[in-house]
Short mmCIF file of C-alpha atoms and ligand atoms in Angstrom, two decimals:
data_model
loop_
_atom_site.label_atom_id
_atom_site.label_comp_id
_atom_site.label_asym_id
_atom_site.label_seq_id
_atom_site.Cartn_x
_atom_site.Cartn_y
_atom_site.Cartn_z
CA MET B 1 37.78 -7.83 56.74
CA ARG B 2 41.42 -6.80 57.56
CA LEU B 3 42.02 -3.14 57.21
CA LEU B 4 44.43 -0.67 58.51
CA LEU B 5 44.13 3.10 59.04
CA LEU B 6 47.28 5.24 58.10
CA ALA B 7 46.97 8.80 59.29
CA PRO B 8 48.65 11.71 60.90
CA PRO B 9 47.65 12.77 64.51
CA GLY B 10 44.22 14.47 64.35
CA ALA B 11 42.97 12.98 61.17
CA GLY B 12 40.34 10.82 63.00
CA LYS B 13 41.80 7.35 63.01
CA GLY B 14 40.21 6.61 66.32
CA THR B 15 36.69 7.78 65.44
CA GLN B 16 36.62 6.02 61.93
CA GLY B 17 38.31 2.96 63.54
CA GLU B 18 35.41 2.47 65.87
CA ARG B 19 32.82 2.97 63.22
CA LEU B 20 34.64 0.66 60.65
CA ALA B 21 34.68 -1.97 63.31
CA ASP B 22 31.12 -1.75 64.04
CA TRP B 23 30.39 -1.79 60.25
CA SER B 24 32.64 -4.77 59.28
CA GLY B 25 32.26 -6.80 62.45
CA GLY B 26 36.14 -6.81 63.04
CA ARG B 27 37.89 -5.80 66.19
CA HIS B 28 39.27 -2.16 66.47
CA ILE B 29 42.75 -2.48 67.52
CA ALA B 30 44.04 1.07 68.44
CA ALA B 31 47.85 0.95 69.10
CA GLY B 32 47.81 4.31 71.13
CA ASP B 33 44.99 2.95 73.34
CA LEU B 34 46.72 -0.29 74.00
CA LEU B 35 50.09 1.35 74.57
CA ARG B 36 48.46 3.95 76.90
CA ALA B 37 46.78 1.17 78.91
CA GLU B 38 50.22 -0.68 79.35
CA ALA B 39 51.62 2.74 80.44
CA ARG B 40 48.86 3.12 83.03
CA ALA B 41 49.47 -0.48 84.31
CA GLY B 42 52.94 0.84 85.55
CA GLY B 43 56.01 -1.20 86.04
CA ARG B 44 59.38 -0.74 84.08
CA LEU B 45 57.78 -1.36 80.63
CA GLY B 46 54.83 0.91 81.42
CA ARG B 47 56.96 3.76 82.55
CA GLU B 48 59.22 3.43 79.53
CA ILE B 49 56.07 3.54 77.24
CA ALA B 50 54.64 6.54 79.13
CA ALA B 51 57.94 8.61 78.58
CA TYR B 52 57.86 8.04 74.86
CA GLN B 53 54.23 9.01 74.57
CA THR B 54 54.49 12.06 76.67
CA ARG B 55 57.21 13.28 74.42
CA GLY B 56 55.39 12.60 71.14
CA ASP B 57 58.11 10.08 70.10
CA LEU B 58 57.34 6.65 68.80
CA VAL B 59 57.58 3.72 71.12
CA PRO B 60 60.38 1.41 69.95
CA ASP B 61 59.18 -1.21 67.28
CA GLN B 62 59.91 -4.30 69.53
CA ILE B 63 57.72 -2.99 72.41
CA VAL B 64 54.99 -2.22 69.99
CA LEU B 65 55.09 -5.53 68.51
CA ASP B 66 55.18 -7.30 71.91
CA VAL B 67 52.11 -5.30 73.07
CA LEU B 68 50.12 -5.68 69.81
CA THR B 69 50.72 -8.94 68.42
CA PRO B 70 48.50 -10.98 70.70
CA SER B 71 45.53 -8.75 69.96
CA VAL B 72 46.17 -8.96 66.11
CA VAL B 73 46.52 -12.83 66.30
CA GLU B 74 43.36 -13.18 68.26
CA ALA B 75 41.27 -10.70 66.04
CA ALA B 76 42.58 -12.56 62.89
CA ALA B 77 41.02 -15.70 64.13
CA HIS B 78 37.67 -13.97 64.92
CA GLY B 79 36.17 -11.86 62.14
CA GLY B 80 39.17 -9.58 61.23
CA TYR B 81 40.34 -6.34 62.46
CA ILE B 82 40.65 -2.50 61.94
CA LEU B 83 44.27 -1.61 62.80
CA ASP B 84 44.38 2.06 64.01
CA GLY B 85 47.93 3.44 64.37
CA PHE B 86 49.77 0.28 63.56
CA PRO B 87 52.10 -0.24 61.66
CA ARG B 88 53.45 3.18 61.95
CA THR B 89 57.05 2.55 60.83
CA LEU B 90 58.59 0.51 57.81
CA PRO B 91 60.05 -2.20 60.24
CA GLN B 92 56.64 -2.51 61.84
CA ALA B 93 54.92 -2.85 58.33
CA VAL B 94 57.33 -5.58 57.50
CA ALA B 95 56.90 -7.46 60.80
CA ALA B 96 53.03 -7.01 60.36
CA ALA B 97 53.33 -8.53 56.79
CA GLU B 98 55.33 -11.42 58.17
CA LEU B 99 52.90 -12.26 60.95
CA ALA B 100 50.01 -11.97 58.45
CA VAL B 101 51.71 -14.58 56.19
CA ARG B 102 52.43 -16.78 59.16
CA LEU B 103 48.72 -16.51 60.17
CA GLY B 104 47.54 -17.05 56.44
CA VAL B 105 45.68 -13.88 56.67
CA THR B 106 46.95 -10.82 54.59
CA LEU B 107 45.76 -7.34 54.82
CA ASP B 108 42.93 -6.33 52.46
CA THR B 109 43.22 -2.58 52.40
CA ALA B 110 45.25 0.22 53.84
CA VAL B 111 43.08 3.43 54.34
CA TYR B 112 45.09 6.65 54.15
CA LEU B 113 43.36 9.67 55.75
CA TYR B 114 44.80 12.98 54.78
CA ALA B 115 44.15 16.48 55.80
CA PRO B 116 46.08 19.90 55.77
CA GLU B 117 48.50 20.32 58.77
CA ALA B 118 46.63 23.51 59.83
CA VAL B 119 43.39 21.44 60.27
CA LEU B 120 45.17 18.68 62.09
CA THR B 121 46.90 21.12 64.50
CA GLN B 122 43.61 22.96 65.20
CA ARG B 123 41.66 19.69 65.85
CA LEU B 124 44.22 18.52 68.38
CA LEU B 125 44.28 21.86 70.08
CA ASP B 126 40.32 21.68 70.23
CA ARG B 127 40.63 18.33 71.83
CA ALA B 128 43.21 19.59 74.32
CA SER B 129 40.87 22.34 75.38
CA GLN B 130 38.20 19.82 76.00
CA GLY B 131 40.43 18.02 78.66
CA GLY B 132 42.14 15.81 75.94
CA ARG B 133 45.30 13.87 76.26
CA SER B 134 48.53 14.87 77.89
CA ASP B 135 50.36 14.89 74.59
CA ASP B 136 47.87 17.36 73.07
CA VAL B 137 50.07 20.44 73.86
CA ALA B 138 51.30 22.74 71.14
CA ASP B 139 54.96 21.78 71.13
CA VAL B 140 54.27 18.00 71.39
CA ILE B 141 51.70 18.20 68.64
CA GLN B 142 54.16 19.77 66.36
CA HIS B 143 56.68 16.99 67.19
CA ARG B 144 54.14 14.36 66.60
CA LEU B 145 53.25 15.87 63.18
CA ARG B 146 56.98 15.90 62.34
CA VAL B 147 57.60 12.29 63.49
CA TYR B 148 54.66 11.22 61.36
CA ALA B 149 55.94 12.98 58.23
CA GLU B 150 59.38 11.37 58.61
CA THR B 151 58.67 7.97 59.89
CA THR B 152 54.95 6.93 59.06
CA GLY B 153 54.61 8.90 55.72
CA PRO B 154 56.88 6.44 53.92
CA LEU B 155 54.23 3.67 54.40
CA VAL B 156 52.01 5.53 51.86
CA PRO B 157 54.32 4.56 48.94
CA TYR B 158 54.92 1.11 50.65
CA TYR B 159 51.15 0.25 50.48
CA THR B 160 50.65 1.97 47.18
CA GLU B 161 53.26 -0.32 45.70
CA ARG B 162 51.40 -3.29 47.20
CA GLY B 163 48.19 -2.09 45.46
CA ILE B 164 46.14 -1.90 48.55
CA LEU B 165 46.18 1.83 49.42
CA VAL B 166 43.01 3.86 49.42
CA ALA B 167 43.35 7.55 50.08
CA VAL B 168 40.41 9.46 51.61
CA ASP B 169 40.17 13.18 52.30
CA ALA B 170 39.74 13.41 56.12
CA ASP B 171 38.92 17.36 56.00
CA GLN B 172 35.20 16.75 55.96
CA PRO B 173 32.58 15.95 58.52
CA PRO B 174 33.13 12.50 60.29
CA ASP B 175 29.97 11.08 58.66
CA SER B 176 31.24 11.86 55.13
CA VAL B 177 34.66 10.45 55.95
CA THR B 178 32.97 7.08 57.12
CA ALA B 179 30.76 7.09 53.91
CA ALA B 180 33.89 7.74 51.68
CA ILE B 181 35.81 4.99 53.25
CA GLN B 182 32.86 2.54 53.14
CA ALA B 183 32.28 3.25 49.46
CA ARG B 184 35.93 2.88 48.49
CA VAL B 185 36.34 -0.45 50.59
CA SER B 186 33.04 -1.93 49.26
CA GLY B 187 34.10 -1.12 45.76
CA LEU B 188 37.49 -2.75 46.17
CA THR B 189 35.88 -5.80 47.76
CA ARG B 190 33.52 -6.11 44.69
CA ALA B 191 36.22 -5.55 42.23
CA ALA B 192 38.23 -8.43 43.95
CA GLY B 193 35.29 -10.58 43.76
CA ARG B 194 35.11 -11.21 47.51
P1 LIG O 1 48.02 10.20 67.48
O1 LIG O 1 48.04 9.37 66.11
O2 LIG O 1 46.86 11.23 67.39
O3 LIG O 1 49.39 10.74 67.79
P2 LIG O 1 47.71 7.79 68.98
O4 LIG O 1 46.86 7.34 70.17
O5 LIG O 1 47.63 6.71 67.76
O6 LIG O 1 47.46 9.24 68.59
O7 LIG O 1 49.27 7.56 69.34
C1 LIG O 1 49.68 8.30 70.50
C2 LIG O 1 51.17 7.90 70.79
O8 LIG O 1 51.28 6.50 71.01
C3 LIG O 1 52.21 8.10 69.68
O9 LIG O 1 52.74 9.56 69.71
C4 LIG O 1 53.39 7.07 70.16
O10 LIG O 1 54.14 7.51 71.25
C5 LIG O 1 52.62 5.97 70.56
N1 LIG O 1 52.20 5.04 69.38
C6 LIG O 1 50.99 4.65 69.03
N2 LIG O 1 51.15 3.86 67.99
C7 LIG O 1 52.41 3.53 67.72
C8 LIG O 1 53.20 2.62 66.91
N3 LIG O 1 52.68 1.82 66.05
N4 LIG O 1 54.53 2.68 67.15
C9 LIG O 1 55.08 3.36 67.86
N5 LIG O 1 54.60 4.23 68.70
C10 LIG O 1 53.14 4.32 68.69
#
């Protein structure tokens, strides 16, 4: 299975990504985690990535592609993947589609998780109070939500036009979200005769 999760900060991409990877046998590829690991590794590239992440700005597309492509290529050859947080811009989506064609493995489904902005903000603030990430502070959270709306939001019509978008309400308990995604994805797979 080759699936991507498209969702604003706080919608639960990471939680659902791990569960879906266990369920499908594919690999969970979390863009934010891979970029944070690269940032921790230091060096010039690491410091550059850390600066973008701390501000809540997107890391430039070429850096993201350089960091993520090897993992995607490897996962594509071994049981598929759940992409969490990639692609996140139209140029990344186009590059990912070109890569998929080159590998002969196209994306099955784009799962869009949606929730009201007040719910997302509250979840991120709750995570911050439990010792969360350095980008979980009020003004950076607001900035991340704005960047999402402007830059990642356009991927919803992009994947809708390609006929692979499934929208799931993320404003419900994690188990219900997982069940809703699984029901929709299984239904699609059956309908496609796969
Ligand atoms: P969230 O979705 O809650 O913001 P992530 O861990 O997915 O959490 O992303 C954290 C940060 O990592 C983003 O604010 C951005 O700086 C960077 N990032 C993650 N994925 C991408 C991507 N595909 N393109 C550019 N930057 C990214």
